[in-house]
Amino acid sequence: MNKIEQLFQQKKDILNIYLTAGFPKLADTVKIVLELEKAGVDMVEIGMPFSDPLADGPVIQHSSTEAIKNGIRLEMIFDQIREIRKHSQIPLILMGYLNQLMAYGEKAFLEEAAQCGVDGLIIPDLPVEIYQKQYKQMVEDLNLDMIFLISPQTETGRIKLLDAESRGFLYVVSSSSITGQKADLQQAQKSYFDRINRMNLRNPTLIGFGISDRKSYEAACRNASGAIIGSAFIRALEKEGLLKQHVHDFVKSIRS
Amino acid sequence: MNYSPDKYGFYGDFGGAFIPEMLYSNVELLRQNYVGIIESKSFQTAFKKLLQDYAGRPTPLYFARRLSEKYQTNIFLKREDLNHTGAHKINNTIGQILVAQRLGKKRIIAETGAGQHGVATATVAALMGLECIVYMGEVDMARQAPNVARMRMLGAEVRPAKSGSRTLKDATNEAIRDWINHPKDTYYLIGSVVGPHPYPDMVTRFQSVISREMKIQLLEKTGRDYPDKIIACVGGGSNAAGAFYHYLDRENVELIAVEAEGLGVDSGQTAATTQTGSKGIIHGSKTLLMQNEEGQITEPYSISAGLDYPGIGPLHAHLFKSRRGTFLGATDTEALQAAFELTRLEGIIPALESAHALAALKKIELHPGENVVINLSGRGDKDMETYLNHLDEYNNDKNGK
């Protein structure tokens, strides 16, 4: 069992915060993660900035563009994670796109990720069928959790498949929207969440996309094991002032 | 050699559907239905009728006498520039709008580079009375202003893509995002043989009308239904895929694809994917693309907005890797020269994209008695501003001779 699986056994109402590595400044990654942990966040998802992030909205794309301009590279992200691991055992997820893994060499990437202390991976453009054929054995041997996404359009049979292949948790996309667009966690959403909860999935679920404030976080907690917040946090980091203060203010605004 | 994709959409090592889950149901709906729709009698009847009466097909295969004399070979131009809306793009948009209708979709989105695909999409959306939104890079909107105006007159909304290099790649990203946000009512009408399976195969099928007509026309004009060489430009590669399609298995026909070298392959300002790219994933397809060692996709450059794309369709990556296709490049300057040459010898102003194919005449071995088909994919109306900026250079050239 790795850190993500342990976390879900121990806690409810998980708060998972997304940040873009190398943003707003190249070296901020370590500081932000450690402050997030101090502020009480349960898990952190670190985005590997990509030039063409199809599954991300404009806020995260912008932060990725800035981070690339800052000079972020995969080697640096691995070093930053090593640095985090000297001080913290918070569960860490790396999020990125398959092209980045291919350029690094998939095997080398996975080994390096596991070695530096990553617990889980989210690769939104990796099809589950390709995962099964090419990567699953390697990922499981390294004790990494591969986390798959489901959306309101995902059919029951496919939800079962994605649940069967996910480890740690299943990422429930709150509405069919890209990240950063405020979701109305109401009627249609509710029946979607109820449908998932009735399925008795083997994994716990976290709701992401459009979770931006206390209200939507609490709604997510009523319908799943917790929530993932990305764009709203990135926006908070863009404000003038002390980074540390932004991190604590933001987390406080979500749950105190 | 097999040049059709397998059931997962792979041409050899290239292709597939590397898409976020939010797009899965839409792409899957299309994958399950496209062959059945396209092969149905009602579709074929409607498609052929529109190609003939609306687009103006068949397009002529024109023997270019003066150009042939200059290059000491027989050069034929497949006149896709004479299609309604001015390029081969309409072949595909007619096909896909009929597919969209049969899938019950009401809202059409598209990406465009030079604006030719955007215009062709706005045109068929107007024809069918469907809402149409076209994403176009801000840089391209400026350099292809006439096409922006045409799309707006046709009732389409043109939305600028402001990220990255603000060209075709970024417009495609925005279109895909729009599709993720509108999973139910929206049909994404892709303009080239790129994107996730089944798009490359579907678009190739719609563009294959080009080589189907070529066979008949060559038989009439030369007594053989095949040429010795076919030359076409490649950005994503839809006109080349259509011009090559019925000859893919005819190993005696040389298939020549011409990419845009921009300011030169070593200048860092280029769009020559096979020369400067490597294997990776772009817009949901595993193919060759321009990227750095970190897998960040490079911002391409070409004078031609339609070729300003950092990838190529997976079929072309396969043709390149298997050596079935010959891949060449032409710089901005070579393309401009070729455009003025065709204009002055034949009275035909080609699109800047097609001018790259024409520029290959100076780069390949040509023999008297050989038959060479150049796919003249589009007309140059949209490029007049660029051409006029270079008019003096070529007028001086002429006076100097």
XYZ file of C-alpha atoms in Angstrom, chain A residues 30-235:
206
model
C 9.055 23.180 -2.835
C 7.954 26.152 -0.768
C 4.340 25.947 -1.939
C 4.027 22.220 -1.314
C 5.448 22.511 2.201
C 3.161 25.456 3.023
C 0.180 23.563 1.653
C 0.962 20.714 4.004
C 1.306 23.117 6.950
C -2.059 24.634 6.022
C -3.615 21.194 6.321
C -3.922 20.057 2.733
C -4.019 16.247 2.452
C -2.459 15.600 -0.921
C -0.726 17.591 -3.651
C -0.840 17.191 -7.416
C 2.177 18.664 -9.184
C 1.626 19.607 -12.808
C 4.507 19.147 -15.224
C 4.176 22.182 -17.497
C 3.413 21.210 -21.100
C 3.240 23.411 -24.171
C -0.069 21.971 -25.373
C -2.124 20.935 -22.332
C -5.369 19.798 -23.977
C -7.175 18.820 -20.794
C -6.369 22.049 -18.956
C -8.141 25.365 -19.061
C -6.671 28.796 -19.734
C -5.525 29.469 -16.142
C -3.425 26.324 -15.890
C -2.215 26.659 -19.467
C -1.050 30.181 -18.701
C 0.806 29.008 -15.577
C 2.417 26.241 -17.649
C 3.544 28.695 -20.304
C 5.053 30.912 -17.593
C 6.797 27.966 -15.933
C 8.303 26.880 -19.255
C 9.483 30.459 -19.767
C 10.990 30.302 -16.273
C 13.034 27.373 -17.543
C 11.390 24.453 -15.751
C 12.539 21.012 -16.882
C 11.566 17.509 -15.822
C 14.929 16.921 -14.134
C 14.323 20.009 -11.987
C 10.853 18.808 -11.038
C 12.322 15.507 -9.883
C 14.944 17.417 -7.874
C 12.237 19.600 -6.326
C 10.324 16.497 -5.300
C 13.488 15.043 -3.740
C 13.811 18.278 -1.772
C 10.161 18.078 -0.647
C 10.702 14.504 0.492
C 13.470 15.618 2.844
C 10.831 17.517 4.831
C 7.459 15.990 4.088
C 5.686 12.690 3.521
C 2.523 14.234 2.002
C 1.137 12.064 -0.820
C 2.320 13.465 -4.163
C 0.819 13.010 -7.608
C 2.543 14.010 -10.825
C 0.260 15.209 -13.610
C 1.429 15.574 -17.193
C 0.999 14.512 -20.766
C 2.166 11.354 -22.509
C 4.414 13.256 -24.898
C 6.538 14.377 -21.963
C 7.003 10.773 -20.842
C 7.869 9.678 -24.374
C 10.472 12.418 -24.744
C 12.089 11.474 -21.399
C 11.773 7.774 -22.112
C 8.754 6.178 -20.447
C 10.687 3.613 -18.436
C 13.274 6.128 -17.248
C 10.504 8.569 -16.356
C 8.551 6.063 -14.280
C 11.666 4.834 -12.469
C 12.807 8.360 -11.727
C 9.329 9.363 -10.496
C 9.148 6.395 -8.141
C 12.714 6.889 -6.973
C 12.324 10.571 -6.075
C 9.175 9.965 -4.065
C 6.139 10.356 -6.333
C 3.151 8.257 -5.263
C 0.726 8.597 -8.145
C 0.386 9.673 -11.756
C -2.315 11.388 -13.789
C -1.702 11.274 -17.538
C -4.984 12.471 -19.056
C -4.147 11.613 -22.669
C -2.944 8.089 -21.917
C -5.698 5.745 -23.131
C -6.431 2.947 -20.671
C -6.019 0.344 -23.426
C -2.480 1.538 -24.183
C -1.763 1.676 -20.462
C -2.742 -1.959 -20.038
C -0.563 -3.079 -22.902
C 2.535 -0.967 -22.436
C 2.854 0.563 -18.984
C 0.734 -1.185 -16.362
C 3.300 -3.792 -15.356
C 6.038 -1.199 -14.942
C 3.811 1.219 -12.998
C 2.591 -1.448 -10.599
C 6.042 -2.932 -10.096
C 7.246 0.518 -9.045
C 4.364 0.822 -6.561
C 3.027 3.906 -8.325
C -0.719 4.610 -8.441
C -2.080 5.339 -11.917
C -5.195 7.473 -11.583
C -7.749 7.565 -14.382
C -10.444 10.154 -15.052
C -14.144 9.619 -15.673
C -16.559 12.230 -17.022
C -20.363 12.527 -17.072
C -20.259 11.023 -20.569
C -18.351 7.912 -19.479
C -20.597 4.873 -19.781
C -21.067 2.403 -16.943
C -18.989 -0.358 -18.514
C -16.129 1.994 -19.114
C -16.322 3.419 -15.569
C -15.859 -0.157 -14.342
C -12.838 -0.602 -16.604
C -11.249 2.684 -15.486
C -11.969 1.857 -11.844
C -10.401 -1.568 -12.253
C -7.227 -0.017 -13.696
C -7.004 2.916 -11.253
C -5.060 2.701 -8.030
C -5.390 5.155 -5.153
C -8.566 6.844 -6.332
C -10.708 7.556 -9.355
C -10.738 11.151 -10.607
C -14.327 12.232 -11.209
C -14.559 15.144 -13.637
C -17.400 17.201 -12.220
C -18.817 18.359 -15.502
C -17.679 18.019 -19.039
C -15.654 21.115 -18.864
C -11.983 21.838 -18.880
C -10.425 22.899 -15.606
C -11.089 26.314 -14.220
C -14.700 26.819 -15.162
C -17.000 27.200 -12.212
C -19.252 24.214 -11.958
C -22.774 24.327 -10.686
C -22.826 21.261 -8.504
C -26.556 20.898 -8.818
C -29.225 18.677 -10.331
C -27.556 16.995 -13.309
C -24.313 16.718 -11.396
C -26.055 15.166 -8.438
C -27.543 12.342 -10.456
C -24.145 11.724 -12.054
C -22.493 11.446 -8.630
C -25.332 9.270 -7.316
C -24.907 6.970 -10.306
C -21.197 6.583 -9.536
C -21.766 6.056 -5.821
C -24.322 3.325 -6.499
C -21.752 1.394 -8.501
C -19.750 0.305 -5.446
C -16.439 1.051 -7.094
C -13.271 -0.479 -5.703
C -11.567 2.939 -5.518
C -12.566 6.018 -3.530
C -13.400 9.031 -5.704
C -12.248 12.636 -5.766
C -14.190 15.263 -7.645
C -12.206 17.722 -9.732
C -12.730 20.413 -12.383
C -14.657 23.480 -11.333
C -14.107 23.105 -7.569
C -13.110 26.607 -6.566
C -14.437 27.576 -3.140
C -15.802 26.328 0.163
C -19.275 25.721 -1.227
C -18.151 23.558 -4.140
C -15.591 21.754 -1.944
C -18.274 20.861 0.587
C -20.604 19.725 -2.182
C -17.825 17.513 -3.509
C -17.270 16.044 -0.038
C -20.959 15.148 0.222
C -20.690 13.231 -3.036
C -17.201 11.762 -2.925
C -14.186 11.273 -0.681
C -13.057 14.816 -1.361
C -12.029 17.261 -4.032
C -9.199 18.417 -6.254
C -8.697 22.151 -6.691
C -6.429 23.530 -9.415
C -7.252 26.701 -11.324
C -8.653 28.593 -8.316
C -5.411 27.966 -6.419
C -3.250 29.000 -9.382
C -5.253 32.235 -9.580
